[in-house]
Short mmCIF file of C-alpha atoms (C1' of nucleotides) in Angstrom, two decimals:
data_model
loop_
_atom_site.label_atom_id
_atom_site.label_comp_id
_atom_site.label_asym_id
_atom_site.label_seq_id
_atom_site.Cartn_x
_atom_site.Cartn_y
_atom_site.Cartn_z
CA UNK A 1 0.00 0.00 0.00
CA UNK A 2 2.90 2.12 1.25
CA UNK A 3 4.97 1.48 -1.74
CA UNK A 4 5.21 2.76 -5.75
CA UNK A 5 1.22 3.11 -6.09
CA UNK A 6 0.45 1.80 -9.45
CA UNK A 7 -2.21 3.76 -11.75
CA UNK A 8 -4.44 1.35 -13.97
CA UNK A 9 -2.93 2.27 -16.92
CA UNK A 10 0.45 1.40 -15.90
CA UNK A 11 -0.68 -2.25 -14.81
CA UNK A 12 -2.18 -2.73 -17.80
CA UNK A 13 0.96 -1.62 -19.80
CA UNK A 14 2.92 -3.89 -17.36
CA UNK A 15 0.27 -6.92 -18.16
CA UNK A 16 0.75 -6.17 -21.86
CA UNK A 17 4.33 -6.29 -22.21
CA UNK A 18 4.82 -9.47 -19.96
CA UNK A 19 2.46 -11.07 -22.64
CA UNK A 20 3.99 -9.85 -25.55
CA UNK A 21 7.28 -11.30 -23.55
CA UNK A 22 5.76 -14.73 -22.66
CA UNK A 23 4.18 -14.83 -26.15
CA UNK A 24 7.71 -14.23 -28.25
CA UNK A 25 9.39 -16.55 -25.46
CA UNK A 26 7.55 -19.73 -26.44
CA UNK A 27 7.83 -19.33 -29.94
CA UNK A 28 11.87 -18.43 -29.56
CA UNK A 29 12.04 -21.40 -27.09
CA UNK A 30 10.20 -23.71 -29.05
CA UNK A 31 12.33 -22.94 -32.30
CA UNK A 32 15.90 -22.87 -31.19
CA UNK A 33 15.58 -25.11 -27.87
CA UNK A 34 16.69 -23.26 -24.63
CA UNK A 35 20.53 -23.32 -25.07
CA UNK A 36 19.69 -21.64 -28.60
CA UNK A 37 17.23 -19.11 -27.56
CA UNK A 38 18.49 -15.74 -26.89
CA UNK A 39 17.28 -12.49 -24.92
CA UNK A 40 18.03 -10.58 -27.99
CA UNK A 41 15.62 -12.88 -30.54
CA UNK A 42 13.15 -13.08 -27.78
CA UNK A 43 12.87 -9.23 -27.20
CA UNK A 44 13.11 -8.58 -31.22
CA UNK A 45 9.79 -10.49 -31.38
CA UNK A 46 8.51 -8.69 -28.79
CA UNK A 47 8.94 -5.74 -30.08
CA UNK A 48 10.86 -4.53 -26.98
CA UNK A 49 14.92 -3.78 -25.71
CA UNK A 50 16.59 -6.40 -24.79
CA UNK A 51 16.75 -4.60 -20.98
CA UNK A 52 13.14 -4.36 -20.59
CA UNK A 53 13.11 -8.94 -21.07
CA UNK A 54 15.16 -8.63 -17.89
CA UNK A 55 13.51 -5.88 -15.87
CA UNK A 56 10.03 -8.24 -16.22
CA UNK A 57 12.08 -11.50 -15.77
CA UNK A 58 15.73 -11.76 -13.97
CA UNK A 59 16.89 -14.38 -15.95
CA UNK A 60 16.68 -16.30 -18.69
CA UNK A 61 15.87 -19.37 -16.76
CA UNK A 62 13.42 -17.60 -14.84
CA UNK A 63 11.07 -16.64 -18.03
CA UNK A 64 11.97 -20.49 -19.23
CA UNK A 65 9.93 -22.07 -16.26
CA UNK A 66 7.00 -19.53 -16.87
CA UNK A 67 6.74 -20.43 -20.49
CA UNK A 68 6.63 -24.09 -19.54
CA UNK A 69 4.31 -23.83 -16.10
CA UNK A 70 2.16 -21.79 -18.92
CA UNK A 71 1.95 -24.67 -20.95
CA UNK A 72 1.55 -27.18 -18.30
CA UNK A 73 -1.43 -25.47 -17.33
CA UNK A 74 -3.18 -25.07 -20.14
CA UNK A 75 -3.28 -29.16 -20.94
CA UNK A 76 -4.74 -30.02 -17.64
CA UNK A 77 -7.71 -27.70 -17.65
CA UNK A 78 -7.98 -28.42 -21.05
CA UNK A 79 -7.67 -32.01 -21.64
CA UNK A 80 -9.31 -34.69 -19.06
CA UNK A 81 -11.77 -37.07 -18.77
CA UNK A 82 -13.37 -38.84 -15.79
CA UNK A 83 -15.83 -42.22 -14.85
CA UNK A 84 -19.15 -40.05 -15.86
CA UNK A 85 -18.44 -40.86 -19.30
CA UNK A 86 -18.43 -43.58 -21.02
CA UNK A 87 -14.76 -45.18 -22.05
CA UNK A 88 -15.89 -44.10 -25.86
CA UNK A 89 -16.97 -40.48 -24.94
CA UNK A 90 -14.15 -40.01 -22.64
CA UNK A 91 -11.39 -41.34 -24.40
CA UNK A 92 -12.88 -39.81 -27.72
CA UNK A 93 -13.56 -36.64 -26.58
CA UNK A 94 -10.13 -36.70 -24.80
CA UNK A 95 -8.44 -37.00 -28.36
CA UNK A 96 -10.35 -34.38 -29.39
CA UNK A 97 -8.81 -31.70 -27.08
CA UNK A 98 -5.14 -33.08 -27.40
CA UNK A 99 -5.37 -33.03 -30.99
CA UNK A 100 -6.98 -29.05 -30.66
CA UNK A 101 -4.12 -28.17 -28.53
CA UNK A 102 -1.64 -29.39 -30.85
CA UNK A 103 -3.21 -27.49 -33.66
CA UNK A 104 -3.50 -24.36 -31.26
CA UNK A 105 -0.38 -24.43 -29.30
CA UNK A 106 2.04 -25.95 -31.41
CA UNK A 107 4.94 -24.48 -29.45
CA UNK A 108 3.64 -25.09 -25.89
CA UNK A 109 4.10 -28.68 -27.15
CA UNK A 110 7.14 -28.59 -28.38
CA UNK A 111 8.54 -26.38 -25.39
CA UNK A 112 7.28 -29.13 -23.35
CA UNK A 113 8.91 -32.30 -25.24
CA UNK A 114 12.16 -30.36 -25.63
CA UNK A 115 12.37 -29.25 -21.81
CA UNK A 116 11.47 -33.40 -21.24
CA UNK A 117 13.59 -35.06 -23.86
CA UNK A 118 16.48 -33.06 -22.14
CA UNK A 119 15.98 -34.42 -19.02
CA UNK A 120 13.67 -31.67 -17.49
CA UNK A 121 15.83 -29.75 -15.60
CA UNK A 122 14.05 -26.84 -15.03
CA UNK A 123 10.54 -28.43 -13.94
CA UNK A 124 11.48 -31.95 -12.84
CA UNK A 125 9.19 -30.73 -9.78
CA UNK A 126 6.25 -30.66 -11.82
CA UNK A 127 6.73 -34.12 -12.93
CA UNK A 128 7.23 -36.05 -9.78
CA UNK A 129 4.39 -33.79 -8.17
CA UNK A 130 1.49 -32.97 -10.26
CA UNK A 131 2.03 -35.17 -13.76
CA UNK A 132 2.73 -38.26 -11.80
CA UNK A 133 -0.72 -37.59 -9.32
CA UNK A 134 -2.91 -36.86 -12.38
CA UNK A 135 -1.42 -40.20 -14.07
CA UNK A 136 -2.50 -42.04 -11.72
CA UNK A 137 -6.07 -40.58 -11.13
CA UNK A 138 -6.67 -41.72 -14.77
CA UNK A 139 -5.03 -45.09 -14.45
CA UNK A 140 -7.56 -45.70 -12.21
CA UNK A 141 -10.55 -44.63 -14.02
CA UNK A 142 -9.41 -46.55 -17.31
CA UNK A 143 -9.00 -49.54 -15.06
CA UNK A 144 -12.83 -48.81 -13.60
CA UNK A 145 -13.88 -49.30 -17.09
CA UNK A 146 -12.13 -52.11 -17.60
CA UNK A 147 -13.24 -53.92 -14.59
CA UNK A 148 -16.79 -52.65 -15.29
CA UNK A 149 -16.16 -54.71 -18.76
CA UNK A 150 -16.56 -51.59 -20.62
CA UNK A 151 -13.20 -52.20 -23.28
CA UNK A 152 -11.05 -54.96 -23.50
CA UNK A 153 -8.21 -55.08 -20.74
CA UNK A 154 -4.97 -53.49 -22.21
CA UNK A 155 -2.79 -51.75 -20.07
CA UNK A 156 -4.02 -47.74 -18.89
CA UNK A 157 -0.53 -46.62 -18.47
CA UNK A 158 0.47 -47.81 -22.10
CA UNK A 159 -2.82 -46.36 -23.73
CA UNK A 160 -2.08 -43.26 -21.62
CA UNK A 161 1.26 -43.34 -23.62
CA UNK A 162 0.04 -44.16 -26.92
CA UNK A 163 -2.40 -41.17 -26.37
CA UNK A 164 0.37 -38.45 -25.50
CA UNK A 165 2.54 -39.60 -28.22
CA UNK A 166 0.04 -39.76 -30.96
CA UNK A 167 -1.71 -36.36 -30.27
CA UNK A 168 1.10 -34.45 -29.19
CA UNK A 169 3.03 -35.63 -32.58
CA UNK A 170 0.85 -33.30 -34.28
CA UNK A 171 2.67 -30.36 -32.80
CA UNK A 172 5.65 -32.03 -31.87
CA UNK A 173 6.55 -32.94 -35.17
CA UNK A 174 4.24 -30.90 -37.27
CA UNK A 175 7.11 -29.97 -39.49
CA UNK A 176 7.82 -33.44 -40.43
CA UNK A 177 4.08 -33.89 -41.27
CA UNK A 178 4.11 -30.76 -43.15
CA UNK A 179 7.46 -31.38 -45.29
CA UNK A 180 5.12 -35.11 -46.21
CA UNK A 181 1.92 -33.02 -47.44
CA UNK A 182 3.89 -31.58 -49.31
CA UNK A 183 5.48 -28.54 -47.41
CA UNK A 184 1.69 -27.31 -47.10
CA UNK A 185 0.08 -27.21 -43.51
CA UNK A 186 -3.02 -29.79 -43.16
CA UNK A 187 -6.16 -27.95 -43.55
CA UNK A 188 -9.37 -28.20 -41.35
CA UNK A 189 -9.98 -31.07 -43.91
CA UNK A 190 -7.07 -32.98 -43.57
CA UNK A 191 -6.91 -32.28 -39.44
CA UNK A 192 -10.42 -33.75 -39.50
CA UNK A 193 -9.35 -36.66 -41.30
CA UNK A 194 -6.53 -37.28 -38.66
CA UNK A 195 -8.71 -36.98 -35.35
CA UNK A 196 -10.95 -39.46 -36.87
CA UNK A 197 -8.26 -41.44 -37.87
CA UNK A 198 -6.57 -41.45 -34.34
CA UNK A 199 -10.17 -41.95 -33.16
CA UNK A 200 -10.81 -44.85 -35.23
CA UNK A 201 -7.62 -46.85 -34.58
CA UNK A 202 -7.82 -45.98 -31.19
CA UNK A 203 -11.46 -46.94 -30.06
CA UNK A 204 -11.38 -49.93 -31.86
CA UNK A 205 -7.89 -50.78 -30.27
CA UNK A 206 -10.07 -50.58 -27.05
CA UNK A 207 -12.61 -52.40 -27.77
CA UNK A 208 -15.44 -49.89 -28.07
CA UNK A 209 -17.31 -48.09 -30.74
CA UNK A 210 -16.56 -44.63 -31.61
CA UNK A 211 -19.80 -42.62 -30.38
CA UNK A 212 -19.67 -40.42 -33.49
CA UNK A 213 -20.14 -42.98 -36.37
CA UNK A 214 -23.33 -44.48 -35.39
CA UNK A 215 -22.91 -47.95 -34.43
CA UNK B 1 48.98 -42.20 -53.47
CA UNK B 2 51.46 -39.86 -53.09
CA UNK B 3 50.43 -38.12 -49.95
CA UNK B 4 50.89 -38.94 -46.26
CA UNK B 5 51.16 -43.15 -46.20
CA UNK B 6 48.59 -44.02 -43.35
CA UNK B 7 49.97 -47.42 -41.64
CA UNK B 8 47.01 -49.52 -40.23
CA UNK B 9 47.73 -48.66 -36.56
CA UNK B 10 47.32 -44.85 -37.49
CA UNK B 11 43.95 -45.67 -39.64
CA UNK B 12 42.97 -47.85 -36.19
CA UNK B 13 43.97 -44.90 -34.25
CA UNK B 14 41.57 -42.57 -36.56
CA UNK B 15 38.76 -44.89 -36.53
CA UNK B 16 38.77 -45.12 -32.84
CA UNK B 17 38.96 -41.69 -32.25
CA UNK B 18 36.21 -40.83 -34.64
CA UNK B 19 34.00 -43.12 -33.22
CA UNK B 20 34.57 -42.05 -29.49
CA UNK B 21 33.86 -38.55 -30.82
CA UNK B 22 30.23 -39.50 -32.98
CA UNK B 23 29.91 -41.51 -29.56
CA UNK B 24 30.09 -38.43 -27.16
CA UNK B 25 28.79 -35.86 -29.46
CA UNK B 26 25.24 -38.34 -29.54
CA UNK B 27 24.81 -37.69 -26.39
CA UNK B 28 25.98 -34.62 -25.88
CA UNK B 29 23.28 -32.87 -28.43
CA UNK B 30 20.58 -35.32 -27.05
CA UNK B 31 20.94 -34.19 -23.54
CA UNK B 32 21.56 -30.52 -24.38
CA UNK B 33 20.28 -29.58 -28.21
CA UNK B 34 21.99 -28.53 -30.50
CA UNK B 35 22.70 -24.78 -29.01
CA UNK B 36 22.89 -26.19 -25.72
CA UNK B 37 25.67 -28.40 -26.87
CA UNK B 38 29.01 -27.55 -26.46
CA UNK B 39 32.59 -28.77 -28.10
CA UNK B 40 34.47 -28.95 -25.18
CA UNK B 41 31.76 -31.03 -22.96
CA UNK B 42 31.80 -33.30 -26.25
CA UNK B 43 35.60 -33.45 -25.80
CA UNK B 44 35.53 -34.24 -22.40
CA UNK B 45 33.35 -37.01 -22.58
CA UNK B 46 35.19 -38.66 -25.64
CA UNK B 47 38.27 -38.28 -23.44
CA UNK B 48 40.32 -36.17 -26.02
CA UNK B 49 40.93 -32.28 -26.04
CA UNK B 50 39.13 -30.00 -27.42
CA UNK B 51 41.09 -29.10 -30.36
CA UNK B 52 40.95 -32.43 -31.35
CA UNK B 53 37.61 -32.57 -32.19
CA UNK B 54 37.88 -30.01 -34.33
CA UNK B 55 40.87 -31.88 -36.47
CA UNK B 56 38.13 -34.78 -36.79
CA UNK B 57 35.18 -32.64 -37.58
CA UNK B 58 36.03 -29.06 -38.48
CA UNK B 59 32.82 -27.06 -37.25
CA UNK B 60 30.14 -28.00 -34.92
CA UNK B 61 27.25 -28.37 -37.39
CA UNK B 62 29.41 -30.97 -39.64
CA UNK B 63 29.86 -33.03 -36.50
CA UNK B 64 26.63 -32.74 -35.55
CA UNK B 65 25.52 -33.28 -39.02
CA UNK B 66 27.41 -36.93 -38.82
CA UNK B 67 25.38 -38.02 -36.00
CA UNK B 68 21.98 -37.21 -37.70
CA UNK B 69 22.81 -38.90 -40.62
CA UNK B 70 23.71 -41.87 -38.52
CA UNK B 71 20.58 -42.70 -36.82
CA UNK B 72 18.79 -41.84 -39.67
CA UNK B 73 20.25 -44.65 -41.54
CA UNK B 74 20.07 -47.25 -38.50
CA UNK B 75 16.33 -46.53 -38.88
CA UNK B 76 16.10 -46.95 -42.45
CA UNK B 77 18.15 -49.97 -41.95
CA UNK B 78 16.71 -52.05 -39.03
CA UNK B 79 12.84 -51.16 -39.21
CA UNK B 80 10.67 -51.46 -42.18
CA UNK B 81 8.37 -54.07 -43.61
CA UNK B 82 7.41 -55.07 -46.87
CA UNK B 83 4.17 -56.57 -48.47
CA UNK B 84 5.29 -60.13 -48.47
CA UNK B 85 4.07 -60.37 -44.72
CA UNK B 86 0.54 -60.37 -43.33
CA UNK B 87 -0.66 -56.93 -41.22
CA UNK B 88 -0.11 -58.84 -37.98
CA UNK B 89 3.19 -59.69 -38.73
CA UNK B 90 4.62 -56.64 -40.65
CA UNK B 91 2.89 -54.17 -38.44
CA UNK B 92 3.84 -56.06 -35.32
CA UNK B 93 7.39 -57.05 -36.12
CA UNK B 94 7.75 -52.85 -37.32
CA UNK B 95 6.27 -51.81 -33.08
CA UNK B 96 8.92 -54.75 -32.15
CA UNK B 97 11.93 -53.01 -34.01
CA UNK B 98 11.15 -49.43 -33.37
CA UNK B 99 10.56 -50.47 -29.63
CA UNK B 100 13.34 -52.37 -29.52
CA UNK B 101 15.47 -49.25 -31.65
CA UNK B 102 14.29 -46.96 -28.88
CA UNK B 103 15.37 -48.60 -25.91
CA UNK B 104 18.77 -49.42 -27.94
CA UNK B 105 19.42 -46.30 -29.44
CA UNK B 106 17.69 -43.55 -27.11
CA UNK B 107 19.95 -40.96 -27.25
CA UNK B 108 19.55 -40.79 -31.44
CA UNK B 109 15.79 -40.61 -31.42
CA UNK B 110 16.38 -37.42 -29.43
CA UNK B 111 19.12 -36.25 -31.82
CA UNK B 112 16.53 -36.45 -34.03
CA UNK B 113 13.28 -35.32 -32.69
CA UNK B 114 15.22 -32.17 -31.76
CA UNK B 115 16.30 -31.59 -35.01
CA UNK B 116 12.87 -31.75 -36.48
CA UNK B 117 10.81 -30.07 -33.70
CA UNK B 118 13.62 -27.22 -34.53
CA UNK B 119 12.52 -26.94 -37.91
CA UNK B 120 15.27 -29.67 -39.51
CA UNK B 121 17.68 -26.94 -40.49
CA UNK B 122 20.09 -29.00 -40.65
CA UNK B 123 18.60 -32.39 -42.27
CA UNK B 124 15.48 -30.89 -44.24
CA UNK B 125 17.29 -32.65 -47.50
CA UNK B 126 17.17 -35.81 -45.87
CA UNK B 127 13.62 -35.47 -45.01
CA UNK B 128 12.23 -34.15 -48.18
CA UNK B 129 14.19 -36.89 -50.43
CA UNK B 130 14.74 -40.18 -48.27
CA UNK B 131 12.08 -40.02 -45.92
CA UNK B 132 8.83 -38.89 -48.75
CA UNK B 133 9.81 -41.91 -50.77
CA UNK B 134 10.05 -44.13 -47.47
CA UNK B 135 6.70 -43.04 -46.32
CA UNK B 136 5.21 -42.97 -49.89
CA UNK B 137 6.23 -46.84 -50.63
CA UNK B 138 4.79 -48.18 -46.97
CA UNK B 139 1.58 -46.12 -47.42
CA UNK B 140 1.32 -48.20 -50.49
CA UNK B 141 1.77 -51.61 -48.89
CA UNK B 142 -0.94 -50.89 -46.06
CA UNK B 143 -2.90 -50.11 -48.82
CA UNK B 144 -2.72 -52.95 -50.49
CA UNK B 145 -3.64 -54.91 -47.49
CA UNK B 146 -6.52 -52.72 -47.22
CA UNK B 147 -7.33 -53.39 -50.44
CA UNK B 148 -7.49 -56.98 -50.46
CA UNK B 149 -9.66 -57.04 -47.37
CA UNK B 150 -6.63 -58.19 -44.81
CA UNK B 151 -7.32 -55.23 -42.23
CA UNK B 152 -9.86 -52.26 -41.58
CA UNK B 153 -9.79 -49.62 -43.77
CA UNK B 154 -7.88 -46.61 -41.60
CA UNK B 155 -5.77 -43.65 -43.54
CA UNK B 156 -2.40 -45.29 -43.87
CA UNK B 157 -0.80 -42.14 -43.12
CA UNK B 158 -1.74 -41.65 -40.21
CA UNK B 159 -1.65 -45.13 -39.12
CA UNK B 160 2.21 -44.49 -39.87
CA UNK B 161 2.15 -41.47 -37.49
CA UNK B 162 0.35 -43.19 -34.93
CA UNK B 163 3.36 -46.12 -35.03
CA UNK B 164 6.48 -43.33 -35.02
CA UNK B 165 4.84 -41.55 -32.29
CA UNK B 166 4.11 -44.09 -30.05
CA UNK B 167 7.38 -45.75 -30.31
CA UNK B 168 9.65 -43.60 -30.22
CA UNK B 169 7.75 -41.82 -27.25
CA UNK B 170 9.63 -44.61 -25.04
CA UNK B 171 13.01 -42.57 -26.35
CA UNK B 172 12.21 -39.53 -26.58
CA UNK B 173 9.84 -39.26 -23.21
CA UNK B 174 12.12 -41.96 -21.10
CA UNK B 175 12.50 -39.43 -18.75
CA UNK B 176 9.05 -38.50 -18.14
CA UNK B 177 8.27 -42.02 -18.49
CA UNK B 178 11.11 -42.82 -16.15
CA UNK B 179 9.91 -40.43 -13.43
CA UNK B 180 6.16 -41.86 -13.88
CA UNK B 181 7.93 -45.73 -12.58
CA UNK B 182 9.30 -44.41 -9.43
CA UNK B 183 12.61 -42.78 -11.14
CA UNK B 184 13.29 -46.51 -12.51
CA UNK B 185 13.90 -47.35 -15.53
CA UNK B 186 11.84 -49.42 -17.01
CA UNK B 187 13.25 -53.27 -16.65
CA UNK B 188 12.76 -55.94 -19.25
CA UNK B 189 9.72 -57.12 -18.10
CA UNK B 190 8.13 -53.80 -18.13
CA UNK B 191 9.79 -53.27 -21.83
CA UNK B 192 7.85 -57.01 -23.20
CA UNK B 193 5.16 -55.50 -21.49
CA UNK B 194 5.36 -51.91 -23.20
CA UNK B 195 5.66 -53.67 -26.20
CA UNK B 196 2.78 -55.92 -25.75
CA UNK B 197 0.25 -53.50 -25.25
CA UNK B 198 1.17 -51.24 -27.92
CA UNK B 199 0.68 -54.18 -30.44
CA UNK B 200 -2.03 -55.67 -28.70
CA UNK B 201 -4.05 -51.92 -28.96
CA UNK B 202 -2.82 -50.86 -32.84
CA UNK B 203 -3.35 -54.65 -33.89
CA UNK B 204 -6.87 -55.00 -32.51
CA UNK B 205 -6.87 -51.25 -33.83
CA UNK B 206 -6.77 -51.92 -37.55
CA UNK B 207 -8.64 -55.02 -37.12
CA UNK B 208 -6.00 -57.85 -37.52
CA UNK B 209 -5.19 -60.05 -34.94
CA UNK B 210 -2.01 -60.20 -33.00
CA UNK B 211 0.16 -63.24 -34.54
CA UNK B 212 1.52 -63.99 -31.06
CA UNK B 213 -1.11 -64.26 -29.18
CA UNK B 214 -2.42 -66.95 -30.88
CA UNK B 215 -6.52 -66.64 -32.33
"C1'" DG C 1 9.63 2.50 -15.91
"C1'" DT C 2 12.64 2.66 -20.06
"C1'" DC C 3 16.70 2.14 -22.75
"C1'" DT C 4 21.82 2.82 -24.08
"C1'" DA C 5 26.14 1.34 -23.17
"C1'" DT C 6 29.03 -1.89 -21.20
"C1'" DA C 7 30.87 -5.40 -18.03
"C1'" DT C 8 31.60 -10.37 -17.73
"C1'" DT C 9 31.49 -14.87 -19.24
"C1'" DT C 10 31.58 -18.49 -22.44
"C1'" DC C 11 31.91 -20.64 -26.75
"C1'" DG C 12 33.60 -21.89 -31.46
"C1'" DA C 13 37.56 -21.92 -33.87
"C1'" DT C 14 42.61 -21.56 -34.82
"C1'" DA C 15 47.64 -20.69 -34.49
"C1'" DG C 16 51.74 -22.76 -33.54
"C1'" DA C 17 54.90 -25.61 -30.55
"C1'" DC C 18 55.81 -30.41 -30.18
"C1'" DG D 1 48.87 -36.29 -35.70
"C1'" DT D 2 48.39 -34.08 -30.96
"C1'" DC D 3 47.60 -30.54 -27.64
"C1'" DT D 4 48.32 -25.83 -25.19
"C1'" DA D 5 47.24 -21.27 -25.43
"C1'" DT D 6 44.53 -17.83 -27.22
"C1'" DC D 7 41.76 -15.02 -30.42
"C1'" DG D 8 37.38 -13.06 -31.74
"C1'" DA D 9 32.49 -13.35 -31.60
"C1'" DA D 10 28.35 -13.61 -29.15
"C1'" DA D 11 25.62 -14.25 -25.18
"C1'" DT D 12 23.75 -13.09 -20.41
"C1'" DA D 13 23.35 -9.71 -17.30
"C1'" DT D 14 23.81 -5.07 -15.24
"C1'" DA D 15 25.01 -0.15 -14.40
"C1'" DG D 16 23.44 4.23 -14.84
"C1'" DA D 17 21.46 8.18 -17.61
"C1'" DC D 18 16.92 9.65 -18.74
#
DNA sequence: GTCTATATTTCGATAGAC
DNA sequence: GTCTATCGAAATATAGAC
C-alpha cells in the first residue's frame, strides 16, 4: 500500500508487455531449444529492448519455467476425462482436445517435449508432483472401465502413452508432417481426417465403438 | 597415393577416435540440443581435447551433421516391412523393431526429434528426399492390405504417425516415463510388457489379430 | 519504468609448438 | 597427428542516464 502506487494504466501496460514477452518466449524457445534461444531474438519479437526482457524476468531461466508452467497449465484444464463418461466419450472426446491443442499451441508442445527429452531440468518438480498424481487418477478410471467390462483389458498406463505420443506428434513434429503433405500445412480437412483417424484406430484398439459414427 | 602413407595402426587410431567422438557428441546434443551443446563437454566425454575434435570434424554443425545422418540410416536400416508379410506380422514385427530401436538407441531418437521439432535446419534434404519416398512406398503396402480385405480400412498415413509416435515416445519421453515408474527405468519385463500392449491396442486397432497371441 | 552502453562470461575456432 | 594457449564473436546480465 505504502509502496510505488500503481495507476491502472500502468498495470495494464505492465500486463501487456509481460504477454507480448511470454508470447515471443515460447515461440523463440520452441524454435531454437533453450541453449539456442536468446534475450536478444526473444525481445526482437517482442517488439521490446533487450533490458526491458530482464527488468520483467531476472533471468533467462526464470522466463523459461514460466513459459513451460504456462503450458503445463493449459493441458490439464484443457484435456481430461473422468468415470461419468463412457470409455468411448471419454477417451474420444479426450483425443479431441489433445489433438486441438496441438493445432492451437504448437509451441507449448514442443517447449514441453524439448524441456522433457532433455531431461527436465528446469521443472522436474512438476513431474514427480502434479504429472505423476494426475497419471494415476486416470489409471484408475481406465481400469474402472475395464473392470466394469466396458473395453477390452490393455494396459491404462500404455494407452495413456500411446495417447500423448500420438496427439502431441501433431505439434511435436508438425514440421515433419508438413514437409510429407507436401510442405503445405493440413487444412481443417485434412486435421479432421486425422482426429478421426486417431479416433478410429484408437477406439477400436479398445474395444469400443466410436460414439460419433453411429454404431 | 602420393600423400601422407597411413599405416594400419594410425587408420585404427583414426577410426577409434572418430567413433569415441560420434559416440560423445550423440549424447551430448541429445541431452543438451543442438545450441545447448558444447565442443568442449563433447571433448571431455570422448576423453580427447578439445582441439581435437575439431581436427576430426572441423565445425560444430558438420559433427553434428554426422550423427543425424547416422541414426537416420540405423532406422532406415533395421525397421521397415514389406508386403510379403501379413498386417499382424509386418505391423507387429515394425512396433517390435522401433521399440526395440528406442530402448537401444535412445539418445539418437532425441538427436533427431530435436532436429525436427527445430525446424530440420540442418537435415530438411534428408527429409524431403529419403524419408517422402520411405513413407510414400509403406503407405502403399498398407494399402494394399486394405485393399485386399486383410485389415480395416484406416488412412495409412496416419496409421504411420500413430506407429512413429508411439514408439519412439519410449526414447524420446524416457524421462518422463522414467519419473512416472518411481525414477526406474523401465526393466525388461516392463519393456515385453510396453511392447505388448502397444501391439495388442494398434493390432486389434486396424482389425487384424495379434500373430503372437495366438486366435 | 525505459533504454543505451558496457561489463563479464563463455563458446567456437585456430595458431603454432611439439 | 596431438595438444596448449589464445583469439574473436556472441551471449547473459547489469550499471546508470533519462
Amino acid at each position: 500500500m505504502a509502496t510505488t502506487p500503481i495507476s491502472g494504466r500502468q498495470k495494464n501496460r505492465r500486463q501487456e508487455n509481460e504477454k507480448a514477452i511470454l508470447w515471443a518466449a515460447e515461440r523463440v524457445f520452441a524454435e531454437a531449444g533453450y541453449g539456442g534461444a536468446t534475450m536478444q531474438l526473444i525481445a526482437d519479437l517482442a517488439g521490446l529492448p533487450k533490458a526491458n526482457i530482464h527488468y520483467y524476468f531476472q533471468t533467462k531461466e526464470e522466463l523459461y519455467r514460466r513459459v513451460v508452467s504456462n503450458i503445463f497449465n493449459i493441458w490439464l484444464e484443457a484435456a481430461a476425462f473422468d468415470e461419468t463418461a463412457s470409455p468411448a466419450e471419454g477417451i474420444g472426446a479426450y483425443i479431441d482436445a489433445k489433438m486441438d491443442l496441438s493445432r492451437t499451441h504448437p509451441h507449448g508442445s514442443r517447449v514441453w517435449a524439448s524441456e522433457v527429452m532433455h531431461g527436465a531440468p528446469i521443472i522436474q518438480d512438476y513431474l514427480e508432483d502434479v504429472l505423476i498424481e494426475w497419471t494415476e487418477g486416470r489409471i484408475g478410471v481406465i481400469q474402472n472401465w475395464i473392470d466394469q467390462g466396458l473395453m477390452n483389458p490393455i494396459s491404462p498406463r500404455h494407452l495413456l502413452y500411446l495417447l500423448w505420443a500420438t496427439t502431441q506428434h501433431y505439434a511435436d513434429f508438425g514440421h515433419q508432417i508438413e514437409t510429407l503433405n507436401n510442405g503445405e500445412p493440413l487444412s481443417d480437412a485434412q486435421w479432421e481426417d486425422a482426429k478421426n483417424s486417431v479416433k478410429a484406430i484408437v477406439l477400436t484398439g479398445i474395444g469400443v465403438t466410436d460414439p460419433h459414427r453411429g454404431v
